[in-house]
Amino acid sequence: MIRLPNKFKGNNITLEVKLNKAVDASVLYPDVKSLDQELYRQLQSVESFYLTFSDMYSEINENNEILYTEIIFKIPLCIGEDYFNFPVVSYVSNPYSLIRGFYLGFHKELDCNYVFDDAELHFFREGICEFNFEFKNQNSIITAELPREYN
């Protein structure tokens, strides 16, 4: 039996990424036809985004727990006069987190092609981007490569 709300604990790192040139981030969202037109328009011209890397622990009921990692792409958007961060896609390493995300209305994909530990993170998503992070003595290094059409 699943108990909602679930309990969560985690370590998060959030990076703000500013691009030299606007990119079309709508390719990250599989069902753009269902998006509000203003939201869709803003996703087509993104100049910055946030990446949150999470190392998570979650209790799903009294007897079961999961450990998983998650990468969340969040796009800053303006709706009316209010600003929001739209979680356009999350990549998770545990099927339960994937299913729970769908149930709660989030677009998640199951992807174990990344490594997250205290030293470094490598993440590659074909056609979208490649990121390499190193965490050493509180100094972070980030390199990113966008697909050729965005360079």
mmCIF file of C-alpha atoms in Angstrom:
data_model
loop_
_atom_site.group_PDB
_atom_site.id
_atom_site.type_symbol
_atom_site.label_atom_id
_atom_site.label_comp_id
_atom_site.label_asym_id
_atom_site.label_seq_id
_atom_site.Cartn_x
_atom_site.Cartn_y
_atom_site.Cartn_z
ATOM 1 C CA MET A 1 0.000 0.000 0.000
ATOM 2 C CA ILE A 2 1.243 3.487 -0.872
ATOM 3 C CA ARG A 3 0.922 6.214 1.724
ATOM 4 C CA LEU A 4 0.577 9.768 0.456
ATOM 5 C CA PRO A 5 2.109 12.144 1.064
ATOM 6 C CA ASN A 6 5.420 10.328 0.920
ATOM 7 C CA LYS A 7 8.297 11.440 3.132
ATOM 8 C CA PHE A 8 11.414 12.768 1.424
ATOM 9 C CA LYS A 9 14.975 13.617 2.404
ATOM 10 C CA GLY A 10 17.682 14.623 0.021
ATOM 11 C CA ASN A 11 20.789 16.519 -0.891
ATOM 12 C CA ASN A 12 20.309 18.991 -3.734
ATOM 13 C CA ILE A 13 22.581 21.073 -5.889
ATOM 14 C CA THR A 14 20.907 23.678 -8.118
ATOM 15 C CA LEU A 15 22.787 25.445 -10.884
ATOM 16 C CA GLU A 16 21.619 28.436 -12.883
ATOM 17 C CA VAL A 17 22.690 28.079 -16.508
ATOM 18 C CA LYS A 18 22.763 31.175 -18.727
ATOM 19 C CA LEU A 19 23.078 30.592 -22.448
ATOM 20 C CA ASN A 20 24.815 32.800 -25.019
ATOM 21 C CA LYS A 21 21.900 32.283 -27.379
ATOM 22 C CA ALA A 22 18.225 31.375 -26.870
ATOM 23 C CA VAL A 23 17.327 27.716 -27.483
ATOM 24 C CA ASP A 24 14.060 25.860 -28.054
ATOM 25 C CA ALA A 25 13.454 23.939 -24.804
ATOM 26 C CA SER A 26 10.039 22.704 -25.950
ATOM 27 C CA VAL A 27 11.839 19.628 -27.340
ATOM 28 C CA LEU A 28 12.157 18.449 -23.721
ATOM 29 C CA TYR A 29 8.380 18.264 -23.247
ATOM 30 C CA PRO A 30 6.652 15.394 -25.098
ATOM 31 C CA ASP A 31 3.108 16.804 -25.236
ATOM 32 C CA VAL A 32 3.506 20.418 -26.358
ATOM 33 C CA LYS A 33 0.010 20.379 -27.878
ATOM 34 C CA SER A 34 -1.458 20.301 -24.371
ATOM 35 C CA LEU A 35 0.581 23.288 -23.160
ATOM 36 C CA ASP A 36 -0.874 26.763 -22.783
ATOM 37 C CA GLN A 37 0.157 28.755 -25.881
ATOM 38 C CA GLU A 38 1.976 31.432 -23.853
ATOM 39 C CA LEU A 39 3.886 28.755 -21.955
ATOM 40 C CA TYR A 40 4.768 27.031 -25.229
ATOM 41 C CA ARG A 41 5.943 30.332 -26.767
ATOM 42 C CA GLN A 42 8.272 30.983 -23.824
ATOM 43 C CA LEU A 43 9.668 27.438 -23.966
ATOM 44 C CA GLN A 44 10.632 28.035 -27.595
ATOM 45 C CA SER A 45 13.027 30.833 -26.633
ATOM 46 C CA VAL A 46 14.903 29.991 -23.425
ATOM 47 C CA GLU A 47 17.965 32.014 -22.440
ATOM 48 C CA SER A 48 18.496 30.466 -18.993
ATOM 49 C CA PHE A 49 17.396 27.465 -16.967
ATOM 50 C CA TYR A 50 17.984 25.779 -13.638
ATOM 51 C CA LEU A 51 19.345 22.276 -13.150
ATOM 52 C CA THR A 52 18.696 20.594 -9.823
ATOM 53 C CA PHE A 53 20.624 17.430 -9.018
ATOM 54 C CA SER A 54 19.141 15.454 -6.145
ATOM 55 C CA ASP A 55 20.371 12.444 -4.216
ATOM 56 C CA MET A 56 17.096 11.316 -2.603
ATOM 57 C CA TYR A 57 15.636 9.049 0.067
ATOM 58 C CA SER A 58 11.874 8.498 0.208
ATOM 59 C CA GLU A 59 9.574 6.416 2.393
ATOM 60 C CA ILE A 60 6.647 5.113 0.372
ATOM 61 C CA ASN A 61 4.868 3.380 3.258
ATOM 62 C CA GLU A 62 5.656 2.058 6.737
ATOM 63 C CA ASN A 63 7.802 -0.796 5.389
ATOM 64 C CA ASN A 64 9.305 0.392 2.102
ATOM 65 C CA GLU A 65 11.756 3.054 1.060
ATOM 66 C CA ILE A 66 13.659 3.963 -2.080
ATOM 67 C CA LEU A 67 16.961 5.642 -2.836
ATOM 68 C CA TYR A 68 17.223 7.431 -6.163
ATOM 69 C CA THR A 69 18.816 10.293 -8.010
ATOM 70 C CA GLU A 70 16.976 12.907 -10.017
ATOM 71 C CA ILE A 71 17.916 15.676 -12.428
ATOM 72 C CA ILE A 72 15.278 18.386 -12.912
ATOM 73 C CA PHE A 73 15.338 20.912 -15.774
ATOM 74 C CA LYS A 74 13.434 24.013 -14.650
ATOM 75 C CA ILE A 75 12.670 26.863 -17.014
ATOM 76 C CA PRO A 76 11.909 30.358 -15.622
ATOM 77 C CA LEU A 77 8.612 31.613 -17.070
ATOM 78 C CA CYS A 78 6.335 34.607 -16.637
ATOM 79 C CA ILE A 79 2.568 34.030 -16.547
ATOM 80 C CA GLY A 80 0.722 37.318 -16.267
ATOM 81 C CA GLU A 81 2.731 39.279 -13.718
ATOM 82 C CA ASP A 82 3.974 36.218 -11.810
ATOM 83 C CA TYR A 83 7.249 34.358 -12.295
ATOM 84 C CA PHE A 84 7.531 30.576 -11.977
ATOM 85 C CA ASN A 85 10.073 27.821 -12.548
ATOM 86 C CA PHE A 86 8.441 25.221 -14.802
ATOM 87 C CA PRO A 87 9.875 21.703 -14.254
ATOM 88 C CA VAL A 88 9.817 20.785 -17.927
ATOM 89 C CA VAL A 89 11.407 17.346 -17.410
ATOM 90 C CA SER A 90 12.994 15.235 -14.673
ATOM 91 C CA TYR A 91 15.300 12.283 -15.200
ATOM 92 C CA VAL A 92 15.058 9.752 -12.374
ATOM 93 C CA SER A 93 16.928 6.544 -11.581
ATOM 94 C CA ASN A 94 14.092 4.634 -9.871
ATOM 95 C CA PRO A 95 10.892 3.356 -11.550
ATOM 96 C CA TYR A 96 8.819 4.132 -8.460
ATOM 97 C CA SER A 97 9.788 7.811 -8.639
ATOM 98 C CA LEU A 98 8.869 7.766 -12.333
ATOM 99 C CA ILE A 99 5.384 6.371 -11.647
ATOM 100 C CA ARG A 100 4.781 8.661 -8.679
ATOM 101 C CA GLY A 101 5.800 11.648 -10.815
ATOM 102 C CA PHE A 102 3.334 10.721 -13.553
ATOM 103 C CA TYR A 103 0.625 10.254 -10.934
ATOM 104 C CA LEU A 104 1.312 13.755 -9.574
ATOM 105 C CA GLY A 105 1.387 15.339 -13.053
ATOM 106 C CA PHE A 106 5.127 15.746 -13.642
ATOM 107 C CA HIS A 107 6.921 14.739 -16.827
ATOM 108 C CA LYS A 108 9.653 12.307 -15.767
ATOM 109 C CA GLU A 109 11.830 9.910 -17.694
ATOM 110 C CA LEU A 110 13.704 6.899 -16.395
ATOM 111 C CA ASP A 111 17.370 7.371 -17.144
ATOM 112 C CA CYS A 112 20.320 5.841 -15.338
ATOM 113 C CA ASN A 113 22.954 7.294 -17.664
ATOM 114 C CA TYR A 114 24.424 9.615 -15.095
ATOM 115 C CA VAL A 115 26.631 9.352 -12.040
ATOM 116 C CA PHE A 116 26.163 11.484 -8.917
ATOM 117 C CA ASP A 117 28.578 11.470 -6.017
ATOM 118 C CA ASP A 118 30.514 13.985 -3.960
ATOM 119 C CA ALA A 119 33.240 14.363 -6.544
ATOM 120 C CA GLU A 120 31.687 14.691 -9.978
ATOM 121 C CA LEU A 121 28.648 14.313 -12.174
ATOM 122 C CA HIS A 122 28.463 13.368 -15.845
ATOM 123 C CA PHE A 123 25.171 13.712 -17.672
ATOM 124 C CA PHE A 124 24.513 13.229 -21.375
ATOM 125 C CA ARG A 125 21.219 13.415 -23.193
ATOM 126 C CA GLU A 126 21.542 12.894 -26.949
ATOM 127 C CA GLY A 127 20.338 15.858 -28.961
ATOM 128 C CA ILE A 128 19.943 18.061 -25.904
ATOM 129 C CA CYS A 129 23.144 18.638 -23.986
ATOM 130 C CA GLU A 130 26.174 17.197 -22.292
ATOM 131 C CA PHE A 131 27.247 18.411 -18.864
ATOM 132 C CA ASN A 132 30.303 17.519 -16.836
ATOM 133 C CA PHE A 133 30.566 18.775 -13.277
ATOM 134 C CA GLU A 134 33.431 18.504 -10.827
ATOM 135 C CA PHE A 135 33.065 19.341 -7.154
ATOM 136 C CA LYS A 136 36.410 19.891 -5.457
ATOM 137 C CA ASN A 137 36.997 21.879 -2.264
ATOM 138 C CA GLN A 138 33.838 23.961 -2.667
ATOM 139 C CA ASN A 139 34.952 25.079 -6.149
ATOM 140 C CA SER A 140 32.707 23.857 -8.935
ATOM 141 C CA ILE A 141 33.638 23.500 -12.559
ATOM 142 C CA ILE A 142 30.957 23.139 -15.209
ATOM 143 C CA THR A 143 31.326 22.456 -18.904
ATOM 144 C CA ALA A 144 28.380 22.147 -21.219
ATOM 145 C CA GLU A 145 28.032 21.237 -24.845
ATOM 146 C CA LEU A 146 24.829 21.961 -26.729
ATOM 147 C CA PRO A 147 23.914 20.185 -29.962
ATOM 148 C CA ARG A 148 25.544 21.616 -33.082
ATOM 149 C CA GLU A 149 22.400 23.438 -34.216
ATOM 150 C CA TYR A 150 22.590 25.616 -31.066
ATOM 151 C CA ASN A 151 26.313 26.424 -31.251
#
